[in-house]
Short mmCIF file of N, CA and C in Angstrom, two decimals:
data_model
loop_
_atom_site.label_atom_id
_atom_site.label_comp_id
_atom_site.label_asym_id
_atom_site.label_seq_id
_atom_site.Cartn_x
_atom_site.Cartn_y
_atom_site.Cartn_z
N UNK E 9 -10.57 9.37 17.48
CA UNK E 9 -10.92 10.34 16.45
C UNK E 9 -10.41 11.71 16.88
N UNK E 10 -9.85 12.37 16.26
CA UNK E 10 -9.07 13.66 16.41
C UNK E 10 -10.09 14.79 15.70
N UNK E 11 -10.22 15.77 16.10
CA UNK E 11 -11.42 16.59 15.64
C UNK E 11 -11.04 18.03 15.62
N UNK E 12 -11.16 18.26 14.27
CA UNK E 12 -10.57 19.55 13.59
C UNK E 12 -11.95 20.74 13.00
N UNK E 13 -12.87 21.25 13.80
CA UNK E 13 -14.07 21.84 13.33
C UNK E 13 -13.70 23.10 12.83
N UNK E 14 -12.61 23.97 13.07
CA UNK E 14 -12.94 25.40 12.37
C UNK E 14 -12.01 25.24 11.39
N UNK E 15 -12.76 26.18 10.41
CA UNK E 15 -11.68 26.51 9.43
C UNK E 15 -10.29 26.53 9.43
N UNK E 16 -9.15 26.20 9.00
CA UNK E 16 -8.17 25.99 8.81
C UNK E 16 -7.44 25.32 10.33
N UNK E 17 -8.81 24.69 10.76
CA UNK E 17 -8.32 23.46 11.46
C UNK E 17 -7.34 21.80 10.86
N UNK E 18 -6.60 21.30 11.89
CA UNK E 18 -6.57 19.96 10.92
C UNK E 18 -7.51 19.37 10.79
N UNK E 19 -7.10 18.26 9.34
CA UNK E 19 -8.58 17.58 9.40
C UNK E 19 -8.98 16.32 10.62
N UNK E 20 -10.11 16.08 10.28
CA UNK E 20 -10.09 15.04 11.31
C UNK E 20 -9.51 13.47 10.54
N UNK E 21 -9.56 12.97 11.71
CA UNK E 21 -8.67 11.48 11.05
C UNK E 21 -9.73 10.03 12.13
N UNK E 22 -9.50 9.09 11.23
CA UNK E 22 -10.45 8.15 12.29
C UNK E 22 -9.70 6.59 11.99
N UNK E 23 -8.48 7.28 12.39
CA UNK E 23 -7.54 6.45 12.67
C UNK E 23 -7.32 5.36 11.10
N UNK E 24 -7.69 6.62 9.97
CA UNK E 24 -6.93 5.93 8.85
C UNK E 24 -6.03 6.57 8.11
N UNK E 25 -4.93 7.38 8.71
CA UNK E 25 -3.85 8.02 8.71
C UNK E 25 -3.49 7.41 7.50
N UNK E 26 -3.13 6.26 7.15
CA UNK E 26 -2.85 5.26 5.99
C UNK E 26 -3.11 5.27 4.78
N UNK E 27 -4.26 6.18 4.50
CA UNK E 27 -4.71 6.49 3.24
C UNK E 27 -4.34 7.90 2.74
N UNK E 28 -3.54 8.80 3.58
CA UNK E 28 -2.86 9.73 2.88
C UNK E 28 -1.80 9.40 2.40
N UNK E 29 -1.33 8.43 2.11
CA UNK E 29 -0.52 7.57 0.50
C UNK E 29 -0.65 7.95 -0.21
N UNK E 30 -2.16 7.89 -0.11
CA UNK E 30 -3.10 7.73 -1.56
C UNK E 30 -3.43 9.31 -2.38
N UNK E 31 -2.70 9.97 -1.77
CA UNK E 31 -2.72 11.54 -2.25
C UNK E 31 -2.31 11.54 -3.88
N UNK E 32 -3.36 12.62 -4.58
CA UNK E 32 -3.03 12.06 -6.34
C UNK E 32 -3.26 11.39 -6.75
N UNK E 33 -3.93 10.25 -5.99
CA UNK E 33 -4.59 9.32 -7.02
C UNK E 33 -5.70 9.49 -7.63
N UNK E 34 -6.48 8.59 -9.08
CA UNK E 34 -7.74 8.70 -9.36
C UNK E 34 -8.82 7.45 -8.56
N UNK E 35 -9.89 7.98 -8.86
CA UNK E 35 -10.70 6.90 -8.35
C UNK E 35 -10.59 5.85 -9.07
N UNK E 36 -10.10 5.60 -10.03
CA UNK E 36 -10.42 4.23 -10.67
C UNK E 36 -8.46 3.94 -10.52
N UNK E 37 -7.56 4.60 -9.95
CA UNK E 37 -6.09 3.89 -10.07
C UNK E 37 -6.07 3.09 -8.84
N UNK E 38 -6.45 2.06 -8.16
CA UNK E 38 -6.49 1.63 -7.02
C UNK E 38 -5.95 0.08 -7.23
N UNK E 39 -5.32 -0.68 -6.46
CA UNK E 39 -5.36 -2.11 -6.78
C UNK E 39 -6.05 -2.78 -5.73
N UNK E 40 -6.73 -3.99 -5.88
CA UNK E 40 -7.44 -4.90 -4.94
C UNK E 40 -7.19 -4.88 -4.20
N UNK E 41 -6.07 -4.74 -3.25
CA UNK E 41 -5.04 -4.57 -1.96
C UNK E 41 -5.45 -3.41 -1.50
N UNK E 42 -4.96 -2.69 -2.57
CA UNK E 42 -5.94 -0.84 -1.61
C UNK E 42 -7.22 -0.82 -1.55
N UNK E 43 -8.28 -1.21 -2.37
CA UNK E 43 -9.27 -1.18 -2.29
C UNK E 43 -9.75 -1.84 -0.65
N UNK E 44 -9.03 -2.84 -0.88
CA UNK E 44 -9.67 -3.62 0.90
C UNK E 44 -9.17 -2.58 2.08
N UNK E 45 -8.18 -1.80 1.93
CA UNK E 45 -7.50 -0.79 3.00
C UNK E 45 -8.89 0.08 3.32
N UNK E 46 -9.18 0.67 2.63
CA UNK E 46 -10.31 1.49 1.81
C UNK E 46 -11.37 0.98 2.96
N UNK E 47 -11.51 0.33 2.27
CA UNK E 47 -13.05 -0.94 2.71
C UNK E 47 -12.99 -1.15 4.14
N UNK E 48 -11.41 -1.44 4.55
CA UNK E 48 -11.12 -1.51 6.11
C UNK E 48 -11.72 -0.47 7.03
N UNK E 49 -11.29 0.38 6.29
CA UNK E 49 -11.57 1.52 7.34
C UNK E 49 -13.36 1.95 6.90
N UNK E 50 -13.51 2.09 6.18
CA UNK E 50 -15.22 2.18 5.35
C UNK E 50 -16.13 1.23 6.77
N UNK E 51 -15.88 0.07 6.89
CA UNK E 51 -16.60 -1.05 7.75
C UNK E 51 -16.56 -1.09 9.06
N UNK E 52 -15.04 -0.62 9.49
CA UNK E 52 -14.86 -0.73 10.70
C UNK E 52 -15.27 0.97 11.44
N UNK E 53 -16.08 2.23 10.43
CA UNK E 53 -16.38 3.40 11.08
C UNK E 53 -18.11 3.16 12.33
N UNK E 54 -18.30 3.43 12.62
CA UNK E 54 -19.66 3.70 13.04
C UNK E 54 -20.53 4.56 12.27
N UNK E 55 -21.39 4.17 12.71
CA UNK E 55 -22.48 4.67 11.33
C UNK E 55 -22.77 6.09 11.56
N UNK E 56 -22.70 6.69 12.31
CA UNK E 56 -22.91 7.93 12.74
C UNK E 56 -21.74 8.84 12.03
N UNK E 57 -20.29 7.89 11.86
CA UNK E 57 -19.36 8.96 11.39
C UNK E 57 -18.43 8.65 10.13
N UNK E 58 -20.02 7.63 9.60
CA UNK E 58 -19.44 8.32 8.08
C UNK E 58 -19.39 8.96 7.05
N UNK E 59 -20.39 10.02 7.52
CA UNK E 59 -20.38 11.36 6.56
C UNK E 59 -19.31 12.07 6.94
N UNK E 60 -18.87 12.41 8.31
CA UNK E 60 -17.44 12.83 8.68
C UNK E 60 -16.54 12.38 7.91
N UNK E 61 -16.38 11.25 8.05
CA UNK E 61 -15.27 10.57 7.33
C UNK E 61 -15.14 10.85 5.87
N UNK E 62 -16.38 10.76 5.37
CA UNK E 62 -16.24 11.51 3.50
C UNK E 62 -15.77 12.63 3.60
N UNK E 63 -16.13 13.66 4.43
CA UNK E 63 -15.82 15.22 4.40
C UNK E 63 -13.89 15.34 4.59
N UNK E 64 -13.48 14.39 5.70
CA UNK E 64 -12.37 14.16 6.32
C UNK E 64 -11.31 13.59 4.92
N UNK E 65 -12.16 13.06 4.39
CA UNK E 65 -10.92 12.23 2.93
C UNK E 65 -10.88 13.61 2.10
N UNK E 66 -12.12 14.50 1.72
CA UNK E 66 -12.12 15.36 0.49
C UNK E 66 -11.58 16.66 1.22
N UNK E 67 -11.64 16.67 2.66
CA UNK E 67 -10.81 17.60 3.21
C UNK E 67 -9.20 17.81 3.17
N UNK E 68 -8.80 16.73 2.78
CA UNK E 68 -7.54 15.42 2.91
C UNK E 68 -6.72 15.63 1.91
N UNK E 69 -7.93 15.63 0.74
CA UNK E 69 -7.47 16.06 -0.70
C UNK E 69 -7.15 14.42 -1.31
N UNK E 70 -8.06 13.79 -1.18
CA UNK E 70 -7.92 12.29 -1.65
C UNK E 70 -9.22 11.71 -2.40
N UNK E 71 -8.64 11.35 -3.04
CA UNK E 71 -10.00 10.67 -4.31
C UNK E 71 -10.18 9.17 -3.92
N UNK E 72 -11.40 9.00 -3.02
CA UNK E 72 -11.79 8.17 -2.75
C UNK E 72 -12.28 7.22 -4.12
N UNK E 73 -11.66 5.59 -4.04
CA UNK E 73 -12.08 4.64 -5.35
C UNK E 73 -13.82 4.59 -5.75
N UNK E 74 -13.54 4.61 -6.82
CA UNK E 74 -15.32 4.34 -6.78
C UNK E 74 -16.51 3.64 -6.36
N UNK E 75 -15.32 2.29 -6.09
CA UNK E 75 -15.77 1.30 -5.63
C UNK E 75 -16.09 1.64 -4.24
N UNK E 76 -15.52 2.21 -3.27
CA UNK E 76 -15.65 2.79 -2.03
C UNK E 76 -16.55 3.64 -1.78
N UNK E 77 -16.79 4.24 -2.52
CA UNK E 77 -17.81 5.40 -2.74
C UNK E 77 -18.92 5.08 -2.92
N UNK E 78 -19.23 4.41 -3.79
CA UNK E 78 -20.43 3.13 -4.07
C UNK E 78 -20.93 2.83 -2.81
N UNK E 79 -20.04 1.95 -1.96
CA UNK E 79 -20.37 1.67 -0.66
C UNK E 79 -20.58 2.27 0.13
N UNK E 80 -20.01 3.58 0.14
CA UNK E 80 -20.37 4.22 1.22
C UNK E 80 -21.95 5.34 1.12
N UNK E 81 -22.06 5.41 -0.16
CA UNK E 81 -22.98 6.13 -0.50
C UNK E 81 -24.95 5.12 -0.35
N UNK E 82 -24.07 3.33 -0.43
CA UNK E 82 -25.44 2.59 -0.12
C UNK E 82 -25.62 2.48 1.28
N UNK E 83 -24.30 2.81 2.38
CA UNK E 83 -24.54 2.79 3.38
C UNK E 83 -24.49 3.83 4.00
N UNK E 84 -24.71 4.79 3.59
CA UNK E 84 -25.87 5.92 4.04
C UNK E 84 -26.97 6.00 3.64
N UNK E 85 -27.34 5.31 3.04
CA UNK E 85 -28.74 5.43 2.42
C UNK E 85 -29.39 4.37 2.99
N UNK E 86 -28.45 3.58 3.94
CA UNK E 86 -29.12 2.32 4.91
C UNK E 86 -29.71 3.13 6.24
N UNK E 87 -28.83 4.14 6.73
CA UNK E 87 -28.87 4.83 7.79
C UNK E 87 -27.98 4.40 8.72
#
């Protein structure tokens, strides 16, 4: 994990470099294939850093799928 805290720091990355592709997209333009990319990295974070990781995509300038969001929003609410 690469860690970018002050302002007009880079952002941080958690080793899903891969999804700045996805720059311009909407949440709902995704195909099943990206969605699992998504999901890859969503599952394989630790639970501690995935509110980072939301901040890190919208820092990113990327529109996380809804479907992803969904998930990530029930698994913070798991703890």
């Amino acid at each position: 994990v690469a860690v970018g805290r002050a302002a007009g720091a880079p952002p941080v990355y958690f080793e899903d470099e891969e999804l700045d592709a996805y720059a311009g997209r909407t949440a709902d333009g995704y195909s099943a294939a990206e969605l699992e990319q998504w999901r890859d990295v969503l599952y394989t974070l630790a639970s501690g850093d995935r509110l980072a990781w939301q901040r890190s995509i919208e820092r990113r300038g990327l529109v996380m799928p809804r479907e992803i969001h969904d998930e990530l929003v029930m698994l913070l609410a798991e703890g």
